[in-house]
Coordinates of C-alpha atoms in Angstrom, one line a residue:
X28 CA 0.0 0.0 0.0
X29 CA 2.7 2.5 0.9
X30 CA 4.5 2.0 -2.4
X31 CA 1.3 2.5 -4.4
X32 CA 0.2 5.4 -2.2
X33 CA 3.6 7.1 -2.8
X34 CA 3.3 6.5 -6.6
X35 CA -0.2 8.0 -6.8
X36 CA 0.6 10.9 -4.5
X37 CA 3.7 11.6 -6.6
X38 CA 1.3 12.4 -9.5
X39 CA -1.2 14.4 -7.5
X40 CA 1.1 16.2 -5.0
X41 CA 0.9 20.0 -5.4
X42 CA -1.2 19.5 -8.5
X43 CA -4.0 22.1 -8.7
X44 CA -7.5 20.6 -9.0
X45 CA -10.9 22.3 -9.4
X46 CA -14.1 20.5 -8.4
X47 CA -17.6 21.7 -8.9
X48 CA -20.1 20.2 -6.5
X49 CA -17.2 19.4 -4.1
X50 CA -19.4 19.6 -1.0
X51 CA -21.8 16.8 -2.1
X52 CA -21.6 13.1 -1.3
X53 CA -19.2 12.2 -4.1
X54 CA -17.5 15.5 -4.1
X55 CA -16.6 15.4 -0.4
X56 CA -15.0 11.9 -0.8
X57 CA -13.1 13.0 -3.9
X58 CA -11.9 16.2 -2.2
X59 CA -10.6 14.3 0.8
X60 CA -8.9 11.6 -1.4
X61 CA -7.2 14.3 -3.4
X62 CA -6.1 16.2 -0.3
X63 CA -4.8 12.9 1.1
X64 CA -2.7 12.5 -2.0
X65 CA -1.3 16.0 -1.6
X66 CA -3.3 17.9 -4.3
X67 CA -4.2 21.5 -3.9
X68 CA -8.0 21.4 -4.2
X69 CA -10.4 24.3 -4.9
X70 CA -14.1 24.0 -5.2
X71 CA -17.3 25.6 -6.4
X72 CA -20.6 24.7 -4.8
X73 CA -24.1 25.9 -4.0
X74 CA -24.3 27.3 -0.4
X75 CA -28.0 26.5 0.0
X76 CA -27.4 22.8 0.6
X77 CA -26.4 20.8 3.6
X78 CA -22.7 20.0 3.7
X79 CA -22.5 17.5 6.5
X80 CA -20.0 15.1 5.0
X81 CA -17.8 18.0 3.8
X82 CA -17.8 19.5 7.2
X83 CA -17.2 16.1 9.0
X84 CA -14.1 15.4 6.9
X85 CA -12.5 18.8 7.5
X86 CA -13.2 20.1 4.0
X87 CA -13.9 23.6 5.1
X88 CA -10.3 23.9 6.4
X89 CA -8.6 22.0 3.5
X90 CA -10.4 23.2 0.4
X91 CA -10.6 26.7 -0.9
X92 CA -14.3 27.1 -1.6
X93 CA -16.2 29.6 -3.8
X94 CA -19.9 29.5 -3.1
X95 CA -22.1 29.9 -6.2
X96 CA -24.6 28.5 -8.6
X97 CA -23.3 26.8 -11.7
X98 CA -26.0 28.7 -13.6
X99 CA -24.0 31.9 -12.8
X100 CA -21.6 31.8 -15.7
X101 CA -19.5 34.8 -14.7
X102 CA -19.0 33.7 -11.1
X103 CA -18.1 30.2 -12.2
X104 CA -15.7 31.6 -14.8
X105 CA -14.0 33.8 -12.2
X106 CA -13.7 30.9 -9.7
X107 CA -12.0 28.7 -12.3
X108 CA -9.6 31.4 -13.4
X109 CA -8.6 32.1 -9.7
X110 CA -8.1 28.4 -9.0
X111 CA -5.8 28.0 -12.1
X112 CA -6.2 24.2 -12.1
X113 CA -4.6 21.6 -14.2
X114 CA -7.4 19.1 -13.6
X115 CA -11.2 19.9 -13.5
X116 CA -13.9 17.5 -12.2
X117 CA -17.5 18.6 -12.9
X118 CA -19.8 17.0 -10.3
X119 CA -22.3 19.9 -9.6
X120 CA -25.8 18.7 -10.4
X121 CA -29.3 18.2 -9.4
X122 CA -28.7 14.5 -8.8
X123 CA -32.1 12.9 -7.9
X124 CA -34.6 11.3 -10.2
X125 CA -37.6 11.8 -8.0
X126 CA -36.7 15.5 -7.3
X127 CA -36.4 16.0 -11.1
X128 CA -40.2 15.3 -11.4
X129 CA -40.9 18.1 -8.9
X130 CA -38.5 20.7 -10.4
X131 CA -37.9 19.7 -14.0
X132 CA -36.9 23.1 -15.3
X133 CA -34.4 23.6 -12.5
X134 CA -33.0 20.2 -13.2
X135 CA -32.4 20.9 -16.8
X136 CA -31.0 24.4 -16.1
X137 CA -28.5 23.0 -13.5
X138 CA -27.5 19.8 -15.3
X139 CA -27.4 21.1 -18.9
X140 CA -26.6 24.8 -18.6
X141 CA -24.3 24.1 -15.7
X142 CA -22.2 21.9 -18.0
X143 CA -22.3 24.6 -20.7
X144 CA -21.1 27.2 -18.3
X145 CA -18.3 25.0 -16.9
X146 CA -17.1 24.3 -20.5
X147 CA -17.4 27.9 -21.5
X148 CA -15.2 28.8 -18.5
X149 CA -12.7 26.1 -19.6
X150 CA -12.6 27.6 -23.1
X151 CA -12.2 31.1 -21.8
X152 CA -9.4 30.0 -19.4
X153 CA -7.6 28.0 -22.1
X154 CA -7.8 31.0 -24.5
X155 CA -6.1 33.1 -21.8
X156 CA -3.2 30.7 -21.5
X157 CA -4.3 28.5 -18.6
X158 CA -2.7 25.2 -17.8
X159 CA -5.8 23.0 -17.8
X160 CA -4.9 19.6 -19.1
X161 CA -7.9 17.4 -18.1
X162 CA -11.6 17.9 -17.7
X163 CA -13.8 15.0 -16.4
X164 CA -17.6 15.6 -16.5
X165 CA -19.3 13.2 -14.1
X166 CA -22.7 12.1 -15.4
X167 CA -24.6 8.8 -14.7
X168 CA -25.6 5.4 -16.0
X169 CA -29.1 6.8 -16.4
X170 CA -27.9 8.8 -19.4
X171 CA -28.6 5.8 -21.7
X172 CA -31.8 5.1 -23.5
X173 CA -32.9 2.4 -21.1
X174 CA -34.5 -0.5 -23.0
X175 CA -34.8 -2.5 -19.8
X176 CA -32.7 -5.3 -21.2
X177 CA -30.4 -7.7 -19.4
X178 CA -27.2 -6.6 -21.0
X179 CA -24.9 -3.9 -19.8
X180 CA -24.8 -0.6 -21.7
X181 CA -21.6 0.3 -23.6
X182 CA -20.3 3.8 -24.2
X183 CA -21.4 3.6 -27.8
X184 CA -25.1 2.8 -27.0
X185 CA -27.8 5.4 -27.6
X186 CA -28.3 8.1 -25.1
X187 CA -31.8 9.0 -23.8
X188 CA -33.7 9.4 -20.6
X189 CA -37.3 8.7 -19.4
X190 CA -37.4 11.3 -16.6
X191 CA -36.1 14.9 -16.5
X192 CA -32.9 13.9 -14.5
X193 CA -31.9 11.1 -16.9
X194 CA -32.6 13.2 -19.9
X195 CA -30.7 16.2 -18.5
X196 CA -27.6 14.0 -18.0
X197 CA -27.9 12.6 -21.5
X198 CA -28.0 16.3 -22.6
X199 CA -24.9 17.0 -20.5
X200 CA -23.1 14.2 -22.3
X201 CA -24.1 15.6 -25.7
X202 CA -23.0 19.1 -24.6
X203 CA -19.6 17.7 -23.6
X204 CA -19.2 15.9 -26.9
X205 CA -20.0 19.0 -28.8
X206 CA -17.5 21.1 -26.9
X207 CA -14.9 18.4 -27.3
X208 CA -15.3 18.0 -31.0
X209 CA -15.7 21.7 -31.7
X210 CA -13.0 23.3 -29.5
X211 CA -10.9 20.5 -28.0
X212 CA -10.9 17.8 -30.7
X213 CA -8.5 14.9 -30.0
X214 CA -7.0 15.2 -33.5
X215 CA -5.9 18.8 -32.6
X216 CA -4.6 17.9 -29.2
X217 CA -1.1 19.2 -30.1
X218 CA -2.7 22.7 -30.5
X219 CA -4.8 22.9 -27.4
X220 CA -3.4 20.2 -25.0
X221 CA -6.7 19.6 -23.3
X222 CA -8.4 16.1 -22.8
X223 CA -12.1 16.2 -22.1
X224 CA -14.0 13.0 -21.0
X225 CA -17.2 12.0 -19.4
X226 CA -17.6 9.3 -16.7
X227 CA -20.8 7.3 -16.1
X228 CA -21.3 5.3 -13.0
X229 CA -24.2 3.4 -11.3
X230 CA -25.9 3.6 -7.9
X231 CA -23.2 4.5 -5.4
X232 CA -23.3 3.9 -1.7
X233 CA -21.1 4.7 1.2
X234 CA -20.8 6.7 4.4
X235 CA -22.1 10.2 4.5
X236 CA -24.8 10.0 1.9
X237 CA -27.8 11.8 3.3
X238 CA -29.8 12.4 0.1
X239 CA -33.5 11.9 0.3
X240 CA -35.3 9.0 -1.6
X241 CA -32.1 6.9 -1.8
X242 CA -32.3 3.3 -0.6
X243 CA -29.3 3.0 1.7
X244 CA -29.6 6.4 3.5
X245 CA -33.3 5.8 4.0
X246 CA -32.7 2.4 5.4
X247 CA -29.9 3.6 7.8
X248 CA -32.1 6.4 9.1
X249 CA -35.0 4.0 9.7
X250 CA -32.8 1.4 11.4
X251 CA -31.2 4.1 13.7
X252 CA -34.7 5.2 14.7
X253 CA -35.9 1.7 15.3
X254 CA -38.2 1.7 12.3
X255 CA -38.6 -0.6 9.3
X256 CA -38.1 1.2 6.0
X257 CA -40.8 0.8 3.3
X258 CA -39.4 -0.3 0.0
X259 CA -41.0 1.3 -3.1
X260 CA -39.8 -1.0 -5.9
X261 CA -38.3 -4.1 -4.2
X262 CA -37.8 -6.0 -7.5
X263 CA -35.9 -3.2 -9.3
X264 CA -32.3 -4.1 -9.9
X265 CA -29.3 -1.8 -9.7
X266 CA -25.5 -2.0 -10.2
X267 CA -24.5 -1.2 -6.6
X268 CA -21.0 0.0 -5.8
X269 CA -19.2 1.8 -3.1
X270 CA -18.5 5.5 -3.8
X271 CA -14.8 4.9 -3.8
X272 CA -15.1 2.6 -6.8
X273 CA -16.0 5.2 -9.5
X274 CA -14.0 7.9 -7.8
X275 CA -10.9 5.7 -8.2
X276 CA -11.8 5.4 -11.9
X277 CA -12.2 9.2 -12.2
X278 CA -8.8 9.8 -10.7
X279 CA -7.2 7.2 -13.0
X280 CA -9.0 8.7 -16.0
X281 CA -7.7 12.2 -15.1
X282 CA -4.2 10.9 -14.7
X283 CA -4.4 9.4 -18.2
X284 CA -5.9 12.6 -19.7
X285 CA -3.0 14.6 -18.2
X286 CA -0.3 12.3 -19.4
X287 CA -1.7 11.1 -22.8
X288 CA -4.6 13.4 -23.5
X289 CA -6.3 12.6 -26.8
X290 CA -6.2 8.8 -26.4
X291 CA -8.6 9.0 -23.4
X292 CA -10.8 12.0 -24.4
X293 CA -14.1 10.1 -24.7
X294 CA -16.9 8.6 -22.6
X295 CA -16.2 6.0 -19.9
X296 CA -18.3 3.5 -17.9
X297 CA -17.3 2.8 -14.3
X298 CA -19.8 0.1 -13.2
X299 CA -19.4 -2.9 -10.9
X300 CA -19.1 -6.5 -12.0
X301 CA -22.3 -8.4 -13.0
X302 CA -22.5 -10.2 -9.6
X303 CA -23.0 -6.8 -8.0
X304 CA -26.3 -6.2 -9.7
X305 CA -28.9 -6.9 -7.0
X306 CA -32.5 -6.1 -6.4
X307 CA -33.6 -3.4 -4.0
X308 CA -35.1 -5.9 -1.7
X309 CA -31.9 -8.0 -1.5
X310 CA -29.7 -5.1 -0.8
X311 CA -32.0 -3.8 1.9
X312 CA -32.2 -7.2 3.5
X313 CA -28.4 -7.5 3.5
X314 CA -28.1 -4.0 5.0
X315 CA -30.6 -4.9 7.8
X316 CA -28.6 -8.0 8.6
X317 CA -25.3 -6.1 8.9
X318 CA -27.0 -3.4 11.1
X319 CA -28.3 -6.0 13.5
X320 CA -30.4 -5.0 16.6
X321 CA -33.5 -6.6 15.1
X322 CA -33.5 -4.3 12.0
X323 CA -35.9 -5.3 9.2
X324 CA -37.7 -4.1 6.1
X325 CA -41.3 -3.8 4.8
X326 CA -42.4 -4.1 1.2
X327 CA -44.8 -1.5 -0.3
X328 CA -48.0 -3.5 -1.0
X329 CA -48.6 -1.1 -4.0
X330 CA -45.5 -2.5 -5.6
X331 CA -43.9 0.7 -6.7
X332 CA -44.0 4.5 -6.8
X333 CA -46.4 6.2 -9.2
X334 CA -43.3 7.8 -10.7
X335 CA -41.4 5.9 -13.3
X336 CA -38.0 4.5 -12.2
X337 CA -35.8 2.1 -14.1
X338 CA -36.2 -1.6 -13.5
X339 CA -33.2 -3.2 -15.2
X340 CA -30.0 -1.1 -15.5
X341 CA -26.3 -2.1 -15.6
X342 CA -23.1 -1.0 -17.3
X343 CA -20.5 -2.7 -19.4
X344 CA -17.1 -1.4 -18.2
X345 CA -14.9 -3.5 -20.5
X346 CA -13.4 -0.3 -22.0
X347 CA -12.2 0.9 -18.6
X348 CA -10.9 -2.6 -17.8
X349 CA -8.8 -2.9 -20.9
X350 CA -7.7 0.7 -21.6
X351 CA -7.4 2.1 -18.0
X352 CA -6.8 -1.1 -16.0
X353 CA -9.7 -0.1 -13.8
X354 CA -11.7 -2.9 -12.0
X355 CA -14.1 -3.0 -9.1
X356 CA -12.5 -4.0 -5.8
X357 CA -15.3 -4.4 -3.3
X358 CA -18.3 -6.7 -3.5
X359 CA -21.8 -5.4 -2.6
X360 CA -21.4 -7.1 0.8
X361 CA -18.1 -5.2 1.4
X362 CA -19.6 -2.0 0.2
X363 CA -22.5 -2.3 2.6
X364 CA -20.2 -3.4 5.4
X365 CA -18.1 -0.3 5.0
X366 CA -21.2 1.9 4.9
X367 CA -22.6 0.4 8.1
X368 CA -19.2 0.7 9.8
X369 CA -19.1 4.4 8.8
X370 CA -22.6 5.1 10.2
X371 CA -21.9 3.3 13.4
X372 CA -18.7 5.3 13.8
X373 CA -20.7 8.5 13.3
X374 CA -23.2 7.5 16.0
X375 CA -20.2 6.7 18.3
X376 CA -18.9 10.3 17.7
X377 CA -15.6 9.1 16.3
X378 CA -13.3 11.3 14.2
X379 CA -15.0 10.9 10.8
X380 CA -12.1 12.3 8.8
X381 CA -9.9 9.5 10.2
X382 CA -12.6 7.0 9.4
X383 CA -12.9 8.2 5.8
X384 CA -9.1 8.3 5.4
X385 CA -8.9 4.8 6.8
X386 CA -11.5 3.5 4.3
X387 CA -9.7 5.3 1.4
X388 CA -6.4 3.6 2.4
X389 CA -8.1 0.2 2.7
X390 CA -9.6 0.7 -0.8
X391 CA -6.2 1.6 -2.3
X392 CA -4.7 -1.5 -0.7
X393 CA -7.4 -3.7 -2.3
X394 CA -6.8 -1.9 -5.6
X395 CA -3.3 -3.2 -5.6
X396 CA -4.4 -6.7 -4.7
X397 CA -7.0 -6.6 -7.5
X398 CA -4.4 -5.4 -10.0
X399 CA -2.1 -8.3 -9.2

């Protein structure tokens, strides 16, 4: 572990990184991981949201933060210029399917125009002589036109989206593709020196996710309160993975974009192996067993929500396996175990930054074993 940690930290040490949405669930873990590797992290996030995980992990002291809305092009542009990054991760989004039914216009504005504004800022910064080398736009597995089939989607499959969230992320993918081909075409890499990619991952779980209408957070809250959570769509399947899995892929992708640019400027899937695709009911039952204390679940007699949600959905990550050398490390059982351990540590009022750093180091150790 120490050798691999030193190798990765040698790449990231003192490297300037800019993250939009750095105070969210994924963003907080990514910010901490990069800080642990020695990077200089700056972030841009909306100040109207809760930032519990970001605060728990000491992000407020470690990361230079600009509070702002990604729909504010001028403020975002100014923040990017001030950060002067070499690597940009775009995570800022309205990330919830069910919320997108309630605020569809806001969802499209944030997820589509937020991407446009970020890429406009990158263009402006590059034109001014910035040193940006890599941009990774984080989207979702839901950007695909979901045909509810049993096969995993590949990066070349058709984009789509039944609900406003999914459609907005498909649009974000198309926006990124348009900016890449128009202004940062891989064939002209020698001229601009910027590699732009998108990253698509499935349902992520892990400590610190407090978003509403998500299975694992809802279950943990119910268990802690001595209640049984009610499952909306128990038969729906998802490609479950710990949050560190795709984040490890994003870091590896960014490293390749910086070092080799054009070869990696495209779309990438970071999904778990096929055996990690489980039903909502199975995952909730496993979580209850790990929690203990008599925890259990209840199934919704109506069968599902009135709102449409995908039934079958999984990714084919062969491209990341073969070209990046990225593979999943933790099984669903391990991911759930780490999540429960994190939540129990929080209830015991332990130092959550240390807990997160410990899990990151454990994951990096398992990365090495998986690679061998």
